[in-house]
Amino acid sequence: MIIIQPSGGLCNRMRVINSGWQLARWRQEKLLVLWNCNAELNCPFGALFRPVTEFQITDIHSVADLRKLFYQKTARTYLTNETLLAHRNPDGCLDPAYAGSLKKNIYIFTWESFYPSEDYHLFVPTEGLQKRIDEMTSRFGPFCVGVHIRRTDNQPAIGKSSTDAFLASMKRELSVNPDTMFYLATDDFEEEKRLRETFPDRILSNQTRCLRRDSKEGMQDALLDLYSLAATKKIIGSYFSSFTDIAADMQKIPLIIAGEEADQRK
């Protein structure tokens, strides 16, 4: 059996689970996911996604959970970020010889992907969340561009993808298609205020969203943002953000990183 404890926020966990599922299929083993409800993501898997059949999900609420400790203590192989990165090939895949040499049972604790994501069919929003997503995306019109502005504690995103860089990218989109609408996902209400002032009647968002990731409501609103971004035609996103990357990757839509366009024109 492969036991995986994905760490970090929503998108980090999704890509880790996707990687674990691919490793389990390749090794022809069962996969168990320990979903830790903590300050980074305090919401059960089942409050976000419909039940899965490909693997087993167990919600835990503490690193001292007895089930978690049992699996850790009985594992013959324990993998962390450092180990996975040391044996990950340039193509993003775990080295086959190394993966094949691992002894059962395998315990993996990581926020890193170790296989490129094939698709996201493992993750189907709950019926209630899907209804909210459908209601939001029905307002997009013929051409809607997603905008993901990551702020708070993400210093690389703040430094590289400035507000001015987002504004410049959005103005370029409007110059090409004056009817463009924008779906905005951001953890900073001041950023939203500035964008609404700059682009009146062009900004769509979940204006009543909760930004607390340590609450079920906050994580459900984050999922709404993620799947709404993925339903746009293109995304203008933040540098060094898994949320930006996964939103674009889910439906393989074009991605622009705010701030990188300016670098390319220099």
GROMACS .gro file of C-alpha atoms in nm:
model
  266
    1MET     CA    1   0.000   0.000   0.000
    2ILE     CA    2   0.100   0.361  -0.061
    3ILE     CA    3   0.001   0.604   0.214
    4ILE     CA    4   0.025   0.968   0.119
    5GLN     CA    5  -0.017   1.272   0.343
    6PRO     CA    6  -0.042   1.576   0.114
    7SER     CA    7   0.067   1.901   0.275
    8GLY     CA    8   0.003   2.267   0.204
    9GLY     CA    9  -0.300   2.430   0.050
   10LEU     CA   10  -0.569   2.305  -0.183
   11CYS     CA   11  -0.374   2.298  -0.510
   12ASN     CA   12  -0.060   2.153  -0.355
   13ARG     CA   13  -0.272   1.869  -0.218
   14MET     CA   14  -0.447   1.808  -0.548
   15ARG     CA   15  -0.121   1.768  -0.739
   16VAL     CA   16   0.030   1.548  -0.465
   17ILE     CA   17  -0.274   1.318  -0.472
   18ASN     CA   18  -0.257   1.306  -0.850
   19SER     CA   19   0.111   1.204  -0.824
   20GLY     CA   20   0.039   0.942  -0.560
   21TRP     CA   21  -0.239   0.794  -0.772
   22GLN     CA   22  -0.003   0.761  -1.069
   23LEU     CA   23   0.264   0.595  -0.854
   24ALA     CA   24   0.007   0.355  -0.709
   25ARG     CA   25  -0.116   0.258  -1.055
   26TRP     CA   26   0.239   0.208  -1.181
   27ARG     CA   27   0.327  -0.013  -0.884
   28GLN     CA   28  -0.018  -0.179  -0.889
   29GLU     CA   29  -0.081  -0.097  -0.525
   30LYS     CA   30  -0.367   0.054  -0.330
   31LEU     CA   31  -0.355   0.422  -0.235
   32LEU     CA   32  -0.463   0.570   0.096
   33VAL     CA   33  -0.474   0.949   0.136
   34LEU     CA   34  -0.451   1.101   0.484
   35TRP     CA   35  -0.625   1.437   0.449
   36ASN     CA   36  -0.512   1.654   0.740
   37CYS     CA   37  -0.760   1.924   0.840
   38ASN     CA   38  -0.536   2.198   0.980
   39ALA     CA   39  -0.471   2.572   0.964
   40GLU     CA   40  -0.355   2.545   0.601
   41LEU     CA   41  -0.678   2.377   0.493
   42ASN     CA   42  -0.933   2.314   0.765
   43CYS     CA   43  -1.200   2.137   0.564
   44PRO     CA   44  -1.277   1.766   0.511
   45PHE     CA   45  -1.220   1.626   0.164
   46GLY     CA   46  -1.588   1.534   0.139
   47ALA     CA   47  -1.697   1.894   0.198
   48LEU     CA   48  -1.515   1.990  -0.123
   49PHE     CA   49  -1.527   1.688  -0.352
   50ARG     CA   50  -1.759   1.399  -0.427
   51PRO     CA   51  -1.658   1.049  -0.313
   52VAL     CA   52  -1.377   0.884  -0.509
   53THR     CA   53  -1.344   0.519  -0.605
   54GLU     CA   54  -0.980   0.523  -0.721
   55PHE     CA   55  -0.837   0.549  -0.370
   56GLN     CA   56  -0.935   0.573  -0.003
   57ILE     CA   57  -0.959   0.907   0.179
   58THR     CA   58  -0.924   0.935   0.556
   59ASP     CA   59  -0.969   1.272   0.724
   60ILE     CA   60  -0.743   1.337   1.020
   61HIS     CA   61  -0.737   1.640   1.249
   62SER     CA   62  -0.398   1.614   1.415
   63VAL     CA   63  -0.043   1.505   1.335
   64ALA     CA   64  -0.079   1.292   1.649
   65ASP     CA   65  -0.373   1.099   1.504
   66LEU     CA   66  -0.325   0.735   1.605
   67ARG     CA   67  -0.402   0.604   1.254
   68LYS     CA   68  -0.142   0.835   1.103
   69LEU     CA   69   0.119   0.734   1.363
   70PHE     CA   70   0.048   0.367   1.299
   71TYR     CA   71   0.101   0.401   0.925
   72GLN     CA   72   0.419   0.602   0.979
   73LYS     CA   73   0.566   0.354   1.225
   74THR     CA   74   0.484   0.048   1.014
   75ALA     CA   75   0.601   0.195   0.681
   76ARG     CA   76   0.915   0.037   0.537
   77THR     CA   77   0.978   0.341   0.317
   78TYR     CA   78   0.930   0.705   0.421
   79LEU     CA   79   0.955   0.978   0.156
   80THR     CA   80   0.970   1.354   0.207
   81ASN     CA   81   1.010   1.658  -0.020
   82GLU     CA   82   1.387   1.627  -0.025
   83THR     CA   83   1.386   1.258  -0.114
   84LEU     CA   84   1.133   1.299  -0.391
   85LEU     CA   85   1.312   1.597  -0.545
   86ALA     CA   86   1.644   1.412  -0.533
   87HIS     CA   87   1.495   1.127  -0.739
   88ARG     CA   88   1.270   1.327  -0.970
   89ASN     CA   89   1.383   1.339  -1.333
   90PRO     CA   90   1.382   1.662  -1.540
   91ASP     CA   91   1.049   1.555  -1.693
   92GLY     CA   92   0.891   1.576  -1.348
   93CYS     CA   93   0.856   1.200  -1.306
   94LEU     CA   94   0.999   0.993  -1.025
   95ASP     CA   95   1.292   0.794  -1.160
   96PRO     CA   96   1.144   0.455  -1.264
   97ALA     CA   97   1.435   0.251  -1.127
   98TYR     CA   98   1.406   0.428  -0.792
   99ALA     CA   99   1.026   0.402  -0.782
  100GLY     CA  100   1.046   0.031  -0.858
  101SER     CA  101   1.302  -0.029  -0.584
  102LEU     CA  102   1.090   0.113  -0.302
  103LYS     CA  103   0.986  -0.134  -0.036
  104LYS     CA  104   0.624  -0.175   0.067
  105ASN     CA  105   0.461  -0.009   0.263
  106ILE     CA  106   0.539   0.343   0.142
  107TYR     CA  107   0.455   0.657   0.343
  108ILE     CA  108   0.484   0.990   0.159
  109PHE     CA  109   0.461   1.331   0.327
  110THR     CA  110   0.503   1.614   0.077
  111TRP     CA  111   0.365   1.919  -0.098
  112GLU     CA  112   0.573   1.848  -0.411
  113SER     CA  113   0.443   1.677  -0.723
  114PHE     CA  114   0.645   1.380  -0.843
  115TYR     CA  115   0.455   1.310  -1.164
  116PRO     CA  116   0.311   1.567  -1.406
  117SER     CA  117  -0.066   1.589  -1.364
  118GLU     CA  118  -0.245   1.386  -1.630
  119ASP     CA  119  -0.593   1.521  -1.561
  120TYR     CA  120  -0.814   1.620  -1.272
  121HIS     CA  121  -1.103   1.378  -1.307
  122LEU     CA  122  -1.029   1.253  -0.954
  123PHE     CA  123  -1.160   1.582  -0.818
  124VAL     CA  124  -1.530   1.645  -0.877
  125PRO     CA  125  -1.685   1.926  -0.670
  126THR     CA  126  -1.978   1.841  -0.447
  127GLU     CA  127  -2.322   1.892  -0.595
  128GLY     CA  128  -2.375   2.212  -0.398
  129LEU     CA  129  -2.039   2.359  -0.497
  130GLN     CA  130  -2.088   2.261  -0.861
  131LYS     CA  131  -2.417   2.448  -0.860
  132ARG     CA  132  -2.240   2.759  -0.730
  133ILE     CA  133  -1.966   2.720  -0.994
  134ASP     CA  134  -2.226   2.685  -1.271
  135GLU     CA  135  -2.413   2.994  -1.148
  136MET     CA  136  -2.093   3.198  -1.152
  137THR     CA  137  -1.964   3.081  -1.490
  138SER     CA  138  -2.304   3.138  -1.653
  139ARG     CA  139  -2.227   3.512  -1.620
  140PHE     CA  140  -1.900   3.494  -1.812
  141GLY     CA  141  -2.032   3.578  -2.159
  142PRO     CA  142  -1.855   3.486  -2.484
  143PHE     CA  143  -1.502   3.573  -2.369
  144CYS     CA  144  -1.391   3.584  -2.008
  145VAL     CA  145  -1.031   3.602  -1.888
  146GLY     CA  146  -0.939   3.475  -1.543
  147VAL     CA  147  -0.726   3.692  -1.314
  148HIS     CA  148  -0.558   3.542  -1.009
  149ILE     CA  149  -0.384   3.791  -0.782
  150ARG     CA  150  -0.200   3.620  -0.495
  151ARG     CA  151  -0.098   3.838  -0.207
  152THR     CA  152  -0.083   3.792   0.178
  153ASP     CA  153   0.227   3.583   0.257
  154ASN     CA  154   0.343   3.497  -0.096
  155GLN     CA  155   0.641   3.731  -0.131
  156PRO     CA  156   0.764   3.596  -0.470
  157ALA     CA  157   0.419   3.660  -0.620
  158ILE     CA  158   0.399   4.010  -0.470
  159GLY     CA  159   0.745   4.101  -0.595
  160LYS     CA  160   0.714   3.966  -0.949
  161SER     CA  161   0.345   4.005  -1.029
  162SER     CA  162   0.273   4.361  -0.925
  163THR     CA  163  -0.068   4.523  -0.948
  164ASP     CA  164   0.057   4.743  -1.232
  165ALA     CA  165   0.162   4.431  -1.421
  166PHE     CA  166  -0.189   4.288  -1.389
  167LEU     CA  167  -0.346   4.614  -1.501
  168ALA     CA  168  -0.119   4.627  -1.807
  169SER     CA  169  -0.204   4.269  -1.904
  170MET     CA  170  -0.576   4.330  -1.862
  171LYS     CA  171  -0.561   4.648  -2.073
  172ARG     CA  172  -0.389   4.450  -2.348
  173GLU     CA  173  -0.671   4.195  -2.340
  174LEU     CA  174  -0.929   4.473  -2.377
  175SER     CA  175  -0.737   4.629  -2.664
  176VAL     CA  176  -0.770   4.301  -2.854
  177ASN     CA  177  -1.128   4.228  -2.750
  178PRO     CA  178  -1.319   4.525  -2.605
  179ASP     CA  179  -1.600   4.294  -2.486
  180THR     CA  180  -1.371   4.094  -2.256
  181MET     CA  181  -1.496   4.021  -1.904
  182PHE     CA  182  -1.264   3.928  -1.616
  183TYR     CA  183  -1.319   3.675  -1.342
  184LEU     CA  184  -1.111   3.786  -1.045
  185ALA     CA  185  -0.983   3.555  -0.772
  186THR     CA  186  -0.776   3.730  -0.507
  187ASP     CA  187  -0.703   3.717  -0.136
  188ASP     CA  188  -0.681   4.097  -0.116
  189PHE     CA  189  -0.999   4.306  -0.123
  190GLU     CA  190  -0.798   4.625  -0.181
  191GLU     CA  191  -0.668   4.477  -0.507
  192GLU     CA  192  -1.024   4.401  -0.612
  193LYS     CA  193  -1.131   4.756  -0.531
  194ARG     CA  194  -0.857   4.900  -0.752
  195LEU     CA  195  -0.944   4.668  -1.042
  196ARG     CA  196  -1.313   4.752  -1.018
  197GLU     CA  197  -1.230   5.123  -1.026
  198THR     CA  198  -1.004   5.075  -1.330
  199PHE     CA  199  -1.238   4.843  -1.521
  200PRO     CA  200  -1.596   4.939  -1.431
  201ASP     CA  201  -1.855   4.669  -1.508
  202ARG     CA  202  -1.583   4.430  -1.629
  203ILE     CA  203  -1.500   4.246  -1.306
  204LEU     CA  204  -1.681   3.934  -1.186
  205SER     CA  205  -1.597   3.775  -0.853
  206ASN     CA  206  -1.738   3.601  -0.549
  207GLN     CA  207  -1.775   3.924  -0.354
  208THR     CA  208  -1.901   3.756  -0.036
  209ARG     CA  209  -1.607   3.515  -0.021
  210CYS     CA  210  -1.442   3.411   0.302
  211LEU     CA  211  -1.062   3.430   0.292
  212ARG     CA  212  -0.996   3.212   0.596
  213ARG     CA  213  -0.827   2.889   0.489
  214ASP     CA  214  -0.875   2.751   0.840
  215SER     CA  215  -1.252   2.735   0.782
  216LYS     CA  216  -1.477   2.515   0.571
  217GLU     CA  217  -1.646   2.819   0.419
  218GLY     CA  218  -1.311   2.969   0.318
  219MET     CA  219  -1.197   2.650   0.147
  220GLN     CA  220  -1.526   2.607  -0.035
  221ASP     CA  221  -1.496   2.963  -0.163
  222ALA     CA  222  -1.138   2.886  -0.273
  223LEU     CA  223  -1.266   2.586  -0.468
  224LEU     CA  224  -1.528   2.805  -0.633
  225ASP     CA  225  -1.252   3.044  -0.740
  226LEU     CA  226  -1.033   2.762  -0.870
  227TYR     CA  227  -1.300   2.600  -1.087
  228SER     CA  228  -1.431   2.936  -1.208
  229LEU     CA  229  -1.081   3.038  -1.316
  230ALA     CA  230  -1.047   2.705  -1.495
  231ALA     CA  231  -1.367   2.782  -1.691
  232THR     CA  232  -1.225   3.101  -1.846
  233LYS     CA  233  -1.060   3.130  -2.188
  234LYS     CA  234  -0.723   3.243  -2.054
  235ILE     CA  235  -0.565   3.320  -1.718
  236ILE     CA  236  -0.350   3.613  -1.610
  237GLY     CA  237  -0.191   3.469  -1.298
  238SER     CA  238   0.060   3.519  -1.021
  239TYR     CA  239   0.422   3.415  -1.025
  240PHE     CA  240   0.515   3.118  -0.804
  241SER     CA  241   0.154   3.022  -0.731
  242SER     CA  242   0.029   2.662  -0.750
  243PHE     CA  243  -0.327   2.801  -0.756
  244THR     CA  244  -0.252   2.987  -1.079
  245ASP     CA  245  -0.077   2.686  -1.232
  246ILE     CA  246  -0.344   2.429  -1.148
  247ALA     CA  247  -0.631   2.655  -1.257
  248ALA     CA  248  -0.473   2.679  -1.604
  249ASP     CA  249  -0.366   2.315  -1.616
  250MET     CA  250  -0.710   2.174  -1.531
  251GLN     CA  251  -0.852   2.263  -1.872
  252LYS     CA  252  -0.520   2.328  -2.050
  253ILE     CA  253  -0.600   2.693  -2.114
  254PRO     CA  254  -0.342   2.964  -2.201
  255LEU     CA  255  -0.158   3.115  -1.905
  256ILE     CA  256   0.011   3.453  -1.875
  257ILE     CA  257   0.214   3.530  -1.564
  258ALA     CA  258   0.174   3.897  -1.475
  259GLY     CA  259   0.514   4.065  -1.482
  260GLU     CA  260   0.677   3.816  -1.718
  261GLU     CA  261   0.538   3.983  -2.030
  262ALA     CA  262   0.728   4.300  -1.941
  263ASP     CA  263   1.047   4.099  -1.892
  264GLN     CA  264   1.007   3.941  -2.236
  265ARG     CA  265   0.967   4.281  -2.405
  266LYS     CA  266   1.289   4.422  -2.259
   0.00000   0.00000   0.00000
